[in-house]
GROMACS .gro file of C-alpha atoms in nm:
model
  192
    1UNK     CA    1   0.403  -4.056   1.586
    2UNK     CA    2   0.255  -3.892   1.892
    3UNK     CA    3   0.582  -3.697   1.946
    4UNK     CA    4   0.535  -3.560   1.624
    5UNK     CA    5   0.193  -3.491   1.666
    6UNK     CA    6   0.271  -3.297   2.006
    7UNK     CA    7   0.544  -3.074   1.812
    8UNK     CA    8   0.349  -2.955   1.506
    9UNK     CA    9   0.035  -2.873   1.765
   10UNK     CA   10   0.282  -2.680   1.958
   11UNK     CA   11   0.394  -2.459   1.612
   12UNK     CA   12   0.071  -2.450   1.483
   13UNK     CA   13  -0.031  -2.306   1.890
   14UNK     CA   14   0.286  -2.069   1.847
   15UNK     CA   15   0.212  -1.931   1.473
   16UNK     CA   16  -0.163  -1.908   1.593
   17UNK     CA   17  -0.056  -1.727   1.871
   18UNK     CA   18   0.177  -1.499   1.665
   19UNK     CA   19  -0.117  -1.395   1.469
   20UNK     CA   20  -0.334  -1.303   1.716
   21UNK     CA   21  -0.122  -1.059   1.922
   22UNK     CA   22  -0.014  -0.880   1.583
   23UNK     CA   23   0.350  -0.994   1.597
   24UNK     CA   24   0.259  -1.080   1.239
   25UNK     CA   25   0.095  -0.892   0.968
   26UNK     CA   26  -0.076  -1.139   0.771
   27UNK     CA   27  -0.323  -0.955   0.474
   28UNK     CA   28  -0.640  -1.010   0.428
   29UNK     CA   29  -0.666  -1.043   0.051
   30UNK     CA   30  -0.420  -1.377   0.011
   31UNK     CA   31  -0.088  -1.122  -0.003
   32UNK     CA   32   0.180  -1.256   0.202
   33UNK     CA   33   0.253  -1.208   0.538
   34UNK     CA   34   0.528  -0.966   0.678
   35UNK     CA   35   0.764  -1.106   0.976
   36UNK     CA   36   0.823  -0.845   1.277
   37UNK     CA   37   1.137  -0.653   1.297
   38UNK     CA   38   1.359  -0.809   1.545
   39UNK     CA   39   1.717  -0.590   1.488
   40UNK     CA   40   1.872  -0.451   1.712
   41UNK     CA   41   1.800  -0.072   1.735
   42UNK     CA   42   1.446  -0.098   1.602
   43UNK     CA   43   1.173   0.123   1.826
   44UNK     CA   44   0.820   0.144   1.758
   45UNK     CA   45   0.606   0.450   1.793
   46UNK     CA   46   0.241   0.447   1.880
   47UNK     CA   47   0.012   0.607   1.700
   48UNK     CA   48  -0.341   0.827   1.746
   49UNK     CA   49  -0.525   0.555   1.626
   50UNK     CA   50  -0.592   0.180   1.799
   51UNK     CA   51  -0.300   0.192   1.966
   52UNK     CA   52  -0.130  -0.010   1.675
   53UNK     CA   53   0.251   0.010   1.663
   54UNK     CA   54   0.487   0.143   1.386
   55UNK     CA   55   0.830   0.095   1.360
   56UNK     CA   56   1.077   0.434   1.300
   57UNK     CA   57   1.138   0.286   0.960
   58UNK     CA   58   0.797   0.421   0.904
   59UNK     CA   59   0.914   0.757   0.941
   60UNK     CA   60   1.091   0.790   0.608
   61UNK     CA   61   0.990   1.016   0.340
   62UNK     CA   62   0.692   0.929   0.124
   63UNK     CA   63   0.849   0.960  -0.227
   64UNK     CA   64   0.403   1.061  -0.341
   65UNK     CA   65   0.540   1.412  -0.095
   66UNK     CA   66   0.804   1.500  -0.319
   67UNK     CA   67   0.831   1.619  -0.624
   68UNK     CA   68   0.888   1.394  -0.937
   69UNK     CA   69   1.233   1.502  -1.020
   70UNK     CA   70   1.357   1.340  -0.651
   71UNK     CA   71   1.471   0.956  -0.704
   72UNK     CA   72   1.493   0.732  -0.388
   73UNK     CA   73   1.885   0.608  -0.423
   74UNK     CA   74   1.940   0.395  -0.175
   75UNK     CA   75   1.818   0.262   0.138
   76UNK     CA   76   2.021   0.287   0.504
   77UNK     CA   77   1.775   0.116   0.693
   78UNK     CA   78   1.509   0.228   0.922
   79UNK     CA   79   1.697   0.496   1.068
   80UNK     CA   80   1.847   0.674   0.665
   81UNK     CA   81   1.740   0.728   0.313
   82UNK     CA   82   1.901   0.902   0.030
   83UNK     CA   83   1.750   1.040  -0.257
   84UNK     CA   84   1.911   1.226  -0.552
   85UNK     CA   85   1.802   1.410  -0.834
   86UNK     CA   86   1.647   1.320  -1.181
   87UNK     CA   87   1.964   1.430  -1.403
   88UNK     CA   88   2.216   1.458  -1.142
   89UNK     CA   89   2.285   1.084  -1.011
   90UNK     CA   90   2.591   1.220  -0.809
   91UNK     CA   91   2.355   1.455  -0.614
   92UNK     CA   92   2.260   1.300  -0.249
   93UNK     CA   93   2.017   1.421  -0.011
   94UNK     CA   94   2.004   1.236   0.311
   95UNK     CA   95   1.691   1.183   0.568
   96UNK     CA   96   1.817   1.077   0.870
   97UNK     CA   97   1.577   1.043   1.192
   98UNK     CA   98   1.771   0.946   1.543
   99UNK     CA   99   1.629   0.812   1.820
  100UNK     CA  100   1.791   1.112   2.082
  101UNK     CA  101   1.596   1.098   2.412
  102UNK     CA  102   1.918   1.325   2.530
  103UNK     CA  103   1.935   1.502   2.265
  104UNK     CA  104   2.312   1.495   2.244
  105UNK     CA  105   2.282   1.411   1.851
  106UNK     CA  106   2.084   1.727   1.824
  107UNK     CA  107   2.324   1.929   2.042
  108UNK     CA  108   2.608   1.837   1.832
  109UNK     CA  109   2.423   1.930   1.560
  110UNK     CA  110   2.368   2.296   1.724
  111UNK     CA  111   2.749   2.392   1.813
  112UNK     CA  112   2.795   2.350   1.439
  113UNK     CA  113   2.515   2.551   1.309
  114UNK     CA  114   2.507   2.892   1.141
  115UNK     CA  115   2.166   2.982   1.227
  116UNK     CA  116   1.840   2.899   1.294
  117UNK     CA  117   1.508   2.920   1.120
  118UNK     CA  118   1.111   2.808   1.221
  119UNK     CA  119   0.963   2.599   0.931
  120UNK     CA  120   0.594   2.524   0.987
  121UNK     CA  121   0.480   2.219   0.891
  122UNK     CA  122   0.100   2.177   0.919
  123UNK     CA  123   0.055   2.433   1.177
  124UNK     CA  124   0.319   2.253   1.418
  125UNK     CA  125   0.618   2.526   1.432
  126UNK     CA  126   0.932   2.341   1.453
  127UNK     CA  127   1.284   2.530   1.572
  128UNK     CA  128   1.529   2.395   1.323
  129UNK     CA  129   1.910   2.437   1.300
  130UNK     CA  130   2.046   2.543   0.971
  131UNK     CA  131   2.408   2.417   0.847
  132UNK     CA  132   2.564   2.631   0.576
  133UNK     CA  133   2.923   2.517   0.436
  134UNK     CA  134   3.052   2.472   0.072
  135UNK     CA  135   3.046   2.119   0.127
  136UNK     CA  136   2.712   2.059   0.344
  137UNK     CA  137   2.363   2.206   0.372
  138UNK     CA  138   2.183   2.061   0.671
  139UNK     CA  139   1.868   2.129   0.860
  140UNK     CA  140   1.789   1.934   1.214
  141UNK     CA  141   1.533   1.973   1.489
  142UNK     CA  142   1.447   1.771   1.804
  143UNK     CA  143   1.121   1.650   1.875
  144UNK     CA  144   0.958   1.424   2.098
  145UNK     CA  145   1.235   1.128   2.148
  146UNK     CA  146   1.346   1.231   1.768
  147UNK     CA  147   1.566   1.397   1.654
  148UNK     CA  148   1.504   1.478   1.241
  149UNK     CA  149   1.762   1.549   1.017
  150UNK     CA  150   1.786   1.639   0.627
  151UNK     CA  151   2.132   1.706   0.422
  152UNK     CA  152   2.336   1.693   0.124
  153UNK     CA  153   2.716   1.688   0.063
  154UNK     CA  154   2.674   1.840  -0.262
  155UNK     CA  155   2.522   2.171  -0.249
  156UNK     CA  156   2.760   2.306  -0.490
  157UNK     CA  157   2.614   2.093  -0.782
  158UNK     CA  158   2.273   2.123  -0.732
  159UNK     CA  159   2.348   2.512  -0.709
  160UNK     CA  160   2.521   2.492  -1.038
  161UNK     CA  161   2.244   2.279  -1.217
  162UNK     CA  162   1.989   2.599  -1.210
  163UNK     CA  163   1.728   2.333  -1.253
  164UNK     CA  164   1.567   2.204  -0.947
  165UNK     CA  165   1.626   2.530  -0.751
  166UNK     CA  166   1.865   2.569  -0.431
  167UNK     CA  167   1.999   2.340  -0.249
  168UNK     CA  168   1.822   2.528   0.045
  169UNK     CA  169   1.510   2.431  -0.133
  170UNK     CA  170   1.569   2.109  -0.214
  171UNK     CA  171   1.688   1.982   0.126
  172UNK     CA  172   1.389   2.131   0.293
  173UNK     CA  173   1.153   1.975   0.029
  174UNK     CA  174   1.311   1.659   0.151
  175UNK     CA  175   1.279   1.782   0.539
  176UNK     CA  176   0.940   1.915   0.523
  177UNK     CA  177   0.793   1.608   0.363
  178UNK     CA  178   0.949   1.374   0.650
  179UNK     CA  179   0.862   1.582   0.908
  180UNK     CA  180   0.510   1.579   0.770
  181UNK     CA  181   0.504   1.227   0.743
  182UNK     CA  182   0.644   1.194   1.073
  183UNK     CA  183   0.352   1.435   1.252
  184UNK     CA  184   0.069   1.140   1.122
  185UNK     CA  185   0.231   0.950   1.461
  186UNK     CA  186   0.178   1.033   1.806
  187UNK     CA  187   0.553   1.267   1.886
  188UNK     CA  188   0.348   1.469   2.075
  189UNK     CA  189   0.289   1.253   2.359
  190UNK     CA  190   0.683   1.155   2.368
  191UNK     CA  191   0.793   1.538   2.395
  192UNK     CA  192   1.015   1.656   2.678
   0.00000   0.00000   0.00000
């Protein structure tokens, strides 16, 4: 009896314990609790505020920052999302963010690209690499440890719909809206 005692004080010590150095999210208003992210890969970012930590999955695109006609398709994981378009199921635009400290994702990117552009995204210029092929549209940067990416394999079809716009516009809908989400963390202090 006492052994058993002595074990459930000990998880009760440990769940306790959990709690109170945030490894668990438990809500205040009787919703359940969420378990930390233990995969391998996962990063956290810290952000202006508290110092509270956010995982890179946080870093996908807010589907209230894009226009109603985008559907979220599928989900990667923390690091990819796809979305395609209201009509055109077949369509896919991909949001990719890698974790590129070397930025040898970003690099590869660059020997490929056509050209460049500057998008500005809340008053934060970013230098972005522009992709152009009949069979990809792509636009990447590098910032802070990051390195953003947004593209879609079917530029022809969403070209030929006349509906939506370009595919030029719709993959930097998709970019500017992650990249905006992604400037509400701290990047800035993990620049080069």
């Amino acid at each position: 009896m006492r052994r058993r005692f002595l074990i459930l004080l000990l998880v009760v010590t440990a769940f306790t314990g959990c709690i109170e150095s945030g490894s668990f999210n438990v809500a205040g208003d009787g919703g359940s609790f969420k378990l930390p992210d233990f995969r391998m890969g996962s990063s956290s970012l810290e952000t202006d505020e508290a110092g509270s930590l956010s995982s890179t999955g946080d870093l996908a695109v807010p589907m209230r920052s894009l226009p109603r006609h985008f559907l979220r398709s599928s989900e990667s994981g923390s690091y990819s999302e796809s979305f395609s378009l209201e009509g055109l199921p077949s369509t896919s635009i991909v949001w990719r963010v890698e974790k590129d400290p070397f930025e040898k994702v970003f690099q590869s990117i660059s020997e490929d690209s056509n050209s460049k552009t500057e998008i500005d995204v809340d008053g934060t210029l970013f230098d972005v690499e522009v992709e152009k092929r009949h069979d990809l549209y792509r636009l990447a940067t590098h910032y802070g440890l990051y390195t953003f990416i947004a593209e879609t394999t079917s530029p022809g079809e969403i070209e030929n719909a006349r509906a939506y716009g370009s595919a030029a516009e719709v993959v930097e809908t998709v970019f500017h809206a992650g990249l905006k989400n992604a400037l509400s963390y701290d990047l800035e202090s993990l620049r080069n």
